[in-house]
mmCIF file of C-alpha atoms and ligand atoms in Angstrom:
data_model
loop_
_atom_site.group_PDB
_atom_site.id
_atom_site.type_symbol
_atom_site.label_atom_id
_atom_site.label_comp_id
_atom_site.label_asym_id
_atom_site.label_seq_id
_atom_site.Cartn_x
_atom_site.Cartn_y
_atom_site.Cartn_z
ATOM 1 C CA UNK A 9 -18.892 -3.675 8.651
ATOM 2 C CA UNK A 10 -16.878 -2.387 5.706
ATOM 3 C CA UNK A 11 -15.600 -4.941 3.203
ATOM 4 C CA UNK A 12 -14.180 -2.930 0.274
ATOM 5 C CA UNK A 13 -11.517 -0.630 1.603
ATOM 6 C CA UNK A 14 -8.678 1.410 0.098
ATOM 7 C CA UNK A 15 -5.781 2.603 2.276
ATOM 8 C CA UNK A 16 -3.933 5.578 0.794
ATOM 9 C CA UNK A 17 -0.780 7.234 2.087
ATOM 10 C CA UNK A 18 2.865 7.958 1.314
ATOM 11 C CA UNK A 19 5.539 5.247 1.520
ATOM 12 C CA UNK A 20 6.104 4.094 5.121
ATOM 13 C CA UNK A 21 2.898 5.714 6.378
ATOM 14 C CA UNK A 22 2.076 2.381 8.040
ATOM 15 C CA UNK A 23 -0.369 1.127 5.396
ATOM 16 C CA UNK A 24 1.048 -2.408 5.424
ATOM 17 C CA UNK A 25 1.175 -2.690 9.220
ATOM 18 C CA UNK A 26 -2.333 -1.320 9.715
ATOM 19 C CA UNK A 27 -3.731 -3.349 6.816
ATOM 20 C CA UNK A 28 -2.379 -6.527 8.444
ATOM 21 C CA UNK A 29 -3.998 -5.634 11.766
ATOM 22 C CA UNK A 30 -7.341 -4.760 10.159
ATOM 23 C CA UNK A 31 -7.234 -7.942 8.082
ATOM 24 C CA UNK A 32 -6.810 -10.172 11.118
ATOM 25 C CA UNK A 33 -9.280 -8.249 13.299
ATOM 26 C CA UNK A 34 -12.029 -7.988 10.658
ATOM 27 C CA UNK A 35 -11.303 -10.942 8.362
ATOM 28 C CA UNK A 36 -10.989 -8.813 5.204
ATOM 29 C CA UNK A 37 -8.191 -9.950 2.840
ATOM 30 C CA UNK A 38 -5.160 -7.616 2.797
ATOM 31 C CA UNK A 39 -3.956 -7.030 -0.753
ATOM 32 C CA UNK A 40 -0.665 -5.139 -1.189
ATOM 33 C CA UNK A 41 0.132 -4.529 -4.851
ATOM 34 C CA UNK A 42 3.765 -3.828 -3.885
ATOM 35 C CA UNK A 43 3.978 -7.253 -2.163
ATOM 36 C CA UNK A 44 2.235 -8.981 -5.105
ATOM 37 C CA UNK A 45 4.762 -7.371 -7.486
ATOM 38 C CA UNK A 46 7.735 -8.311 -5.275
ATOM 39 C CA UNK A 47 6.491 -11.885 -5.126
ATOM 40 C CA UNK A 48 6.215 -12.024 -8.943
ATOM 41 C CA UNK A 49 9.747 -10.651 -9.091
ATOM 42 C CA UNK A 50 11.093 -13.202 -6.577
ATOM 43 C CA UNK A 51 9.502 -16.001 -8.639
ATOM 44 C CA UNK A 52 11.177 -14.582 -11.773
ATOM 45 C CA UNK A 53 7.943 -14.299 -13.810
ATOM 46 C CA UNK A 54 7.895 -12.013 -16.842
ATOM 47 C CA UNK A 55 5.451 -9.693 -15.041
ATOM 48 C CA UNK A 56 7.866 -9.583 -12.085
ATOM 49 C CA UNK A 57 10.850 -8.803 -14.302
ATOM 50 C CA UNK A 58 8.949 -6.017 -16.047
ATOM 51 C CA UNK A 59 7.767 -4.555 -12.716
ATOM 52 C CA UNK A 60 11.280 -4.603 -11.260
ATOM 53 C CA UNK A 61 12.512 -2.232 -14.009
ATOM 54 C CA UNK A 62 10.219 0.447 -12.548
ATOM 55 C CA UNK A 63 10.108 -0.335 -8.817
ATOM 56 C CA UNK A 64 13.909 -0.371 -8.380
ATOM 57 C CA UNK A 65 13.977 3.239 -9.653
ATOM 58 C CA UNK A 66 11.166 4.329 -7.360
ATOM 59 C CA UNK A 67 8.784 4.740 -10.311
ATOM 60 C CA UNK A 68 5.268 3.362 -10.546
ATOM 61 C CA UNK A 69 4.727 0.351 -12.745
ATOM 62 C CA UNK A 70 2.463 1.174 -15.729
ATOM 63 C CA UNK A 71 -1.270 1.299 -14.848
ATOM 64 C CA UNK A 72 -1.958 -1.628 -17.140
ATOM 65 C CA UNK A 73 0.353 -3.853 -15.095
ATOM 66 C CA UNK A 74 -1.000 -2.738 -11.691
ATOM 67 C CA UNK A 75 -4.597 -3.155 -12.879
ATOM 68 C CA UNK A 76 -3.806 -6.597 -14.322
ATOM 69 C CA UNK A 77 -2.418 -7.895 -11.029
ATOM 70 C CA UNK A 78 -5.434 -6.571 -9.073
ATOM 71 C CA UNK A 79 -7.984 -7.860 -11.600
ATOM 72 C CA UNK A 80 -6.395 -11.312 -11.492
ATOM 73 C CA UNK A 81 -6.573 -11.222 -7.685
ATOM 74 C CA UNK A 82 -10.279 -10.213 -7.710
ATOM 75 C CA UNK A 83 -11.145 -12.898 -10.256
ATOM 76 C CA UNK A 84 -10.012 -15.611 -7.864
ATOM 77 C CA UNK A 85 -10.955 -13.948 -4.565
ATOM 78 C CA UNK A 86 -14.044 -11.805 -5.242
ATOM 79 C CA UNK A 87 -14.886 -8.220 -4.260
ATOM 80 C CA UNK A 88 -13.895 -8.241 -0.556
ATOM 81 C CA UNK A 89 -10.545 -6.576 0.035
ATOM 82 C CA UNK A 90 -8.405 -4.085 1.824
ATOM 83 C CA UNK A 91 -6.151 -2.577 -0.847
ATOM 84 C CA UNK A 92 -2.795 -1.245 0.332
ATOM 85 C CA UNK A 93 -0.902 0.606 -2.405
ATOM 86 C CA UNK A 94 -3.697 0.516 -4.962
ATOM 87 C CA UNK A 95 -4.975 2.652 -6.620
ATOM 88 C CA UNK A 96 -1.922 4.873 -6.920
ATOM 89 C CA UNK A 97 -3.033 6.936 -9.938
ATOM 90 C CA UNK A 98 -6.353 8.464 -11.010
ATOM 91 C CA UNK A 99 -6.336 6.047 -13.981
ATOM 92 C CA UNK A 100 -6.141 3.073 -11.607
ATOM 93 C CA UNK A 101 -8.925 4.550 -9.435
ATOM 94 C CA UNK A 102 -11.183 4.978 -12.486
ATOM 95 C CA UNK A 103 -10.436 1.442 -13.586
ATOM 96 C CA UNK A 104 -11.218 0.035 -10.125
ATOM 97 C CA UNK A 105 -14.508 1.977 -9.981
ATOM 98 C CA UNK A 106 -15.509 0.600 -13.390
ATOM 99 C CA UNK A 107 -14.803 -3.002 -12.281
ATOM 100 C CA UNK A 108 -16.705 -2.510 -9.032
ATOM 101 C CA UNK A 109 -19.702 -0.930 -10.799
ATOM 102 C CA UNK A 110 -19.809 -3.995 -13.060
ATOM 103 C CA UNK A 111 -19.863 -6.210 -9.930
ATOM 104 C CA UNK A 112 -22.437 -3.931 -8.213
ATOM 105 C CA UNK A 113 -20.035 -3.769 -5.303
ATOM 106 C CA UNK A 114 -18.896 -0.165 -4.729
ATOM 107 C CA UNK A 115 -16.058 0.867 -2.408
ATOM 108 C CA UNK A 116 -17.263 1.592 1.097
ATOM 109 C CA UNK A 117 -14.222 3.154 2.776
ATOM 110 C CA UNK A 118 -11.133 5.110 1.671
ATOM 111 C CA UNK A 119 -8.654 6.154 4.355
ATOM 112 C CA UNK A 120 -5.700 8.490 3.859
ATOM 113 C CA UNK A 121 -2.864 7.961 6.364
ATOM 114 C CA UNK A 122 -1.023 11.288 6.696
ATOM 115 C CA UNK A 123 2.626 11.452 7.825
ATOM 116 C CA UNK A 124 5.069 14.384 7.474
ATOM 117 C CA UNK A 125 7.979 13.835 5.052
ATOM 118 C CA UNK A 126 10.790 14.029 7.647
ATOM 119 C CA UNK A 127 9.130 11.201 9.592
ATOM 120 C CA UNK A 128 8.765 9.141 6.379
ATOM 121 C CA UNK A 129 12.468 9.570 5.636
ATOM 122 C CA UNK A 130 13.411 8.451 9.152
ATOM 123 C CA UNK A 131 11.181 5.357 8.921
ATOM 124 C CA UNK A 132 12.248 4.249 5.426
ATOM 125 C CA UNK A 133 15.967 4.515 6.036
ATOM 126 C CA UNK A 134 15.592 2.395 9.192
ATOM 127 C CA UNK A 135 13.207 -0.193 7.706
ATOM 128 C CA UNK A 136 13.938 -3.912 7.272
ATOM 129 C CA UNK A 137 11.432 -6.120 5.456
ATOM 130 C CA UNK A 138 10.590 -9.770 5.107
ATOM 131 C CA UNK A 139 10.144 -10.753 1.452
ATOM 132 C CA UNK A 140 8.243 -13.899 2.441
ATOM 133 C CA UNK A 141 5.475 -12.640 4.755
ATOM 134 C CA UNK A 142 5.723 -8.883 4.063
ATOM 135 C CA UNK A 143 6.307 -7.864 7.698
ATOM 136 C CA UNK A 144 8.410 -4.737 8.255
ATOM 137 C CA UNK A 145 10.533 -3.771 11.256
ATOM 138 C CA UNK A 146 12.195 -0.599 12.516
ATOM 139 C CA UNK A 147 15.815 -1.794 12.845
ATOM 140 C CA UNK A 148 16.848 0.768 15.477
ATOM 141 C CA UNK A 149 13.763 0.185 17.601
ATOM 142 C CA UNK A 150 13.827 -3.612 17.533
ATOM 143 C CA UNK A 151 17.588 -4.227 17.219
ATOM 144 C CA UNK A 152 17.272 -6.191 13.960
ATOM 145 C CA UNK A 153 19.989 -6.413 11.269
ATOM 146 C CA UNK A 154 19.948 -7.505 7.617
ATOM 147 C CA UNK A 155 19.966 -11.328 7.517
ATOM 148 C CA UNK A 156 18.342 -11.813 10.951
ATOM 149 C CA UNK A 157 15.367 -14.191 10.866
ATOM 150 C CA UNK A 158 11.937 -12.556 10.549
ATOM 151 C CA UNK A 159 10.316 -12.821 14.014
ATOM 152 C CA UNK A 160 7.053 -13.788 12.328
ATOM 153 C CA UNK A 161 8.065 -16.415 9.741
ATOM 154 C CA UNK A 162 11.813 -17.021 10.066
ATOM 155 C CA UNK A 163 12.885 -15.834 6.577
ATOM 156 C CA UNK A 164 15.948 -13.554 6.462
ATOM 157 C CA UNK A 165 15.218 -9.824 6.781
ATOM 158 C CA UNK A 166 16.400 -7.602 3.930
ATOM 159 C CA UNK A 167 16.573 -3.937 3.061
ATOM 160 C CA UNK A 168 14.248 -3.465 0.071
ATOM 161 C CA UNK A 169 16.157 -2.332 -3.005
ATOM 162 C CA UNK A 170 13.916 0.769 -3.174
ATOM 163 C CA UNK A 171 14.378 1.723 0.516
ATOM 164 C CA UNK A 172 17.349 4.011 -0.194
ATOM 165 C CA UNK A 173 17.866 7.775 0.089
ATOM 166 C CA UNK A 174 18.003 8.269 -3.728
ATOM 167 C CA UNK A 175 14.925 6.174 -4.510
ATOM 168 C CA UNK A 176 12.965 7.670 -1.635
ATOM 169 C CA UNK A 177 13.177 11.187 -3.110
ATOM 170 C CA UNK A 178 11.769 9.792 -6.354
ATOM 171 C CA UNK A 179 8.993 7.863 -4.563
ATOM 172 C CA UNK A 180 7.912 10.949 -2.605
ATOM 173 C CA UNK A 181 7.845 12.989 -5.783
ATOM 174 C CA UNK A 182 5.762 10.313 -7.528
ATOM 175 C CA UNK A 183 3.421 10.205 -4.514
ATOM 176 C CA UNK A 184 2.834 13.979 -4.647
ATOM 177 C CA UNK A 185 2.323 14.089 -8.412
ATOM 178 C CA UNK A 186 0.462 10.822 -9.094
ATOM 179 C CA UNK A 187 -1.181 9.566 -5.902
ATOM 180 C CA UNK A 188 -2.331 12.726 -4.080
ATOM 181 C CA UNK A 189 -4.734 13.445 -7.001
ATOM 182 C CA UNK A 190 -6.419 10.115 -6.129
ATOM 183 C CA UNK A 191 -7.490 11.707 -2.831
ATOM 184 C CA UNK A 192 -9.178 14.539 -4.741
ATOM 185 C CA UNK A 193 -10.720 11.974 -7.087
ATOM 186 C CA UNK A 194 -12.462 10.157 -4.208
ATOM 187 C CA UNK A 195 -13.467 13.441 -2.529
ATOM 188 C CA UNK A 196 -15.253 14.432 -5.719
ATOM 189 C CA UNK A 197 -16.563 11.089 -6.956
ATOM 190 C CA UNK A 198 -17.389 9.129 -3.801
ATOM 191 C CA UNK A 199 -18.603 11.728 -1.316
ATOM 192 C CA UNK A 200 -18.655 10.602 2.300
ATOM 193 C CA UNK A 201 -16.384 7.552 2.085
ATOM 194 C CA UNK A 202 -13.017 9.393 2.334
ATOM 195 C CA UNK A 203 -11.452 9.871 5.794
ATOM 196 C CA UNK A 204 -8.056 11.189 6.904
ATOM 197 C CA UNK A 205 -6.033 9.952 9.870
ATOM 198 C CA UNK A 206 -2.900 11.513 11.359
ATOM 199 C CA UNK A 207 -0.599 8.485 11.091
ATOM 200 C CA UNK A 208 2.535 10.013 12.625
ATOM 201 C CA UNK A 209 1.704 8.746 16.134
ATOM 202 C CA UNK A 210 1.231 5.453 17.979
ATOM 203 C CA UNK A 211 0.278 2.396 15.940
ATOM 204 C CA UNK A 212 -2.392 1.386 18.503
ATOM 205 C CA UNK A 213 -4.133 4.770 18.323
ATOM 206 C CA UNK A 214 -4.182 4.639 14.507
ATOM 207 C CA UNK A 215 -5.557 1.111 14.610
ATOM 208 C CA UNK A 216 -8.293 2.204 17.050
ATOM 209 C CA UNK A 217 -9.317 5.022 14.709
ATOM 210 C CA UNK A 218 -9.320 2.690 11.694
ATOM 211 C CA UNK A 219 -11.377 0.120 13.611
ATOM 212 C CA UNK A 220 -13.930 2.809 14.425
ATOM 213 C CA UNK A 221 -14.211 3.639 10.710
ATOM 214 C CA UNK A 222 -14.519 -0.078 9.843
ATOM 215 C CA UNK A 223 -17.483 -0.406 12.201
ATOM 216 C CA UNK A 224 -19.162 2.921 11.393
HETATM 217 P P1 LIG B 17 5.673 1.725 -0.405
HETATM 218 O O1 LIG B 17 4.245 2.037 -0.034
HETATM 219 O O2 LIG B 17 6.559 1.647 0.786
HETATM 220 O O3 LIG B 17 6.212 2.594 -1.497
HETATM 221 P P2 LIG B 17 4.807 -0.666 -1.870
HETATM 222 O O4 LIG B 17 5.195 -2.031 -1.466
HETATM 223 O O5 LIG B 17 3.383 -0.286 -1.727
HETATM 224 O O6 LIG B 17 5.749 0.279 -1.012
HETATM 225 O O7 LIG B 17 5.238 -0.400 -3.391
HETATM 226 C C1 LIG B 17 6.552 -0.622 -3.837
HETATM 227 C C2 LIG B 17 6.674 -0.266 -5.308
HETATM 228 O O8 LIG B 17 5.818 -1.134 -6.088
HETATM 229 C C3 LIG B 17 6.213 1.135 -5.700
HETATM 230 O O9 LIG B 17 7.240 2.098 -5.498
HETATM 231 C C4 LIG B 17 5.873 0.947 -7.180
HETATM 232 O O10 LIG B 17 7.046 0.902 -7.963
HETATM 233 C C5 LIG B 17 5.247 -0.433 -7.207
HETATM 234 N N1 LIG B 17 3.776 -0.380 -7.044
HETATM 235 C C6 LIG B 17 3.060 -0.871 -5.999
HETATM 236 N N2 LIG B 17 1.742 -0.666 -6.185
HETATM 237 C C7 LIG B 17 1.614 -0.015 -7.366
HETATM 238 C C8 LIG B 17 0.509 0.505 -8.108
HETATM 239 N N3 LIG B 17 -0.753 0.417 -7.648
HETATM 240 N N4 LIG B 17 0.767 1.127 -9.275
HETATM 241 C C9 LIG B 17 2.008 1.242 -9.755
HETATM 242 N N5 LIG B 17 3.104 0.791 -9.102
HETATM 243 C C10 LIG B 17 2.915 0.168 -7.926
#
């Protein structure tokens, strides 16, 4: 079974949802750098305040900050993880590889979830999130409104301050320019571990495909 996994994909490609499902089915810790940053921000730490300057504009936080939050996580939890939203730049990917080489624990699976941009737009503009447990919901599909209790943990649902039309354009642009090159990086540097999944369809079918890769 795979135990060091990176999930890549544009915003709202289902990384968080699938990472949660894989984490509970396979017992690998789900680490979302976006959720870690939002939690720092909610607690009002200096790292959180710095991160918020970038995330609210749809920009990536500086590599140094993203790497710091992941390194801190690995120091207390060890090299078993499913990263969702990290690495997002080639610099972060190089940094992660260097840390894993030092631990003699290389990545064993990278999966790119592919979703067309019109579908991403539809999903993001309809998305409500729980800041406490990280769950996300399609408002139209599930009849949820801002302020309703999260069905999973009871905290009020919110619209993330970066889930807006203006910020989305910026996030998609950043994804194309900064994160797509990470796919090429793994294709060239870690032959055989990169897989692509069409993530525009049914959640169950995507989960089945991911599970197959986890067991392969
Ligand atoms: P989404 O995948 O829907 O964009 P995330 O929760 O993964 O949402 O990320 C939200 C924001 O947090 C990003 O737009 C970015 O500002 C910041 N962020 C998360 N992970 C990273 C990272 N690895 N490097 C830089 N910024 C990050």
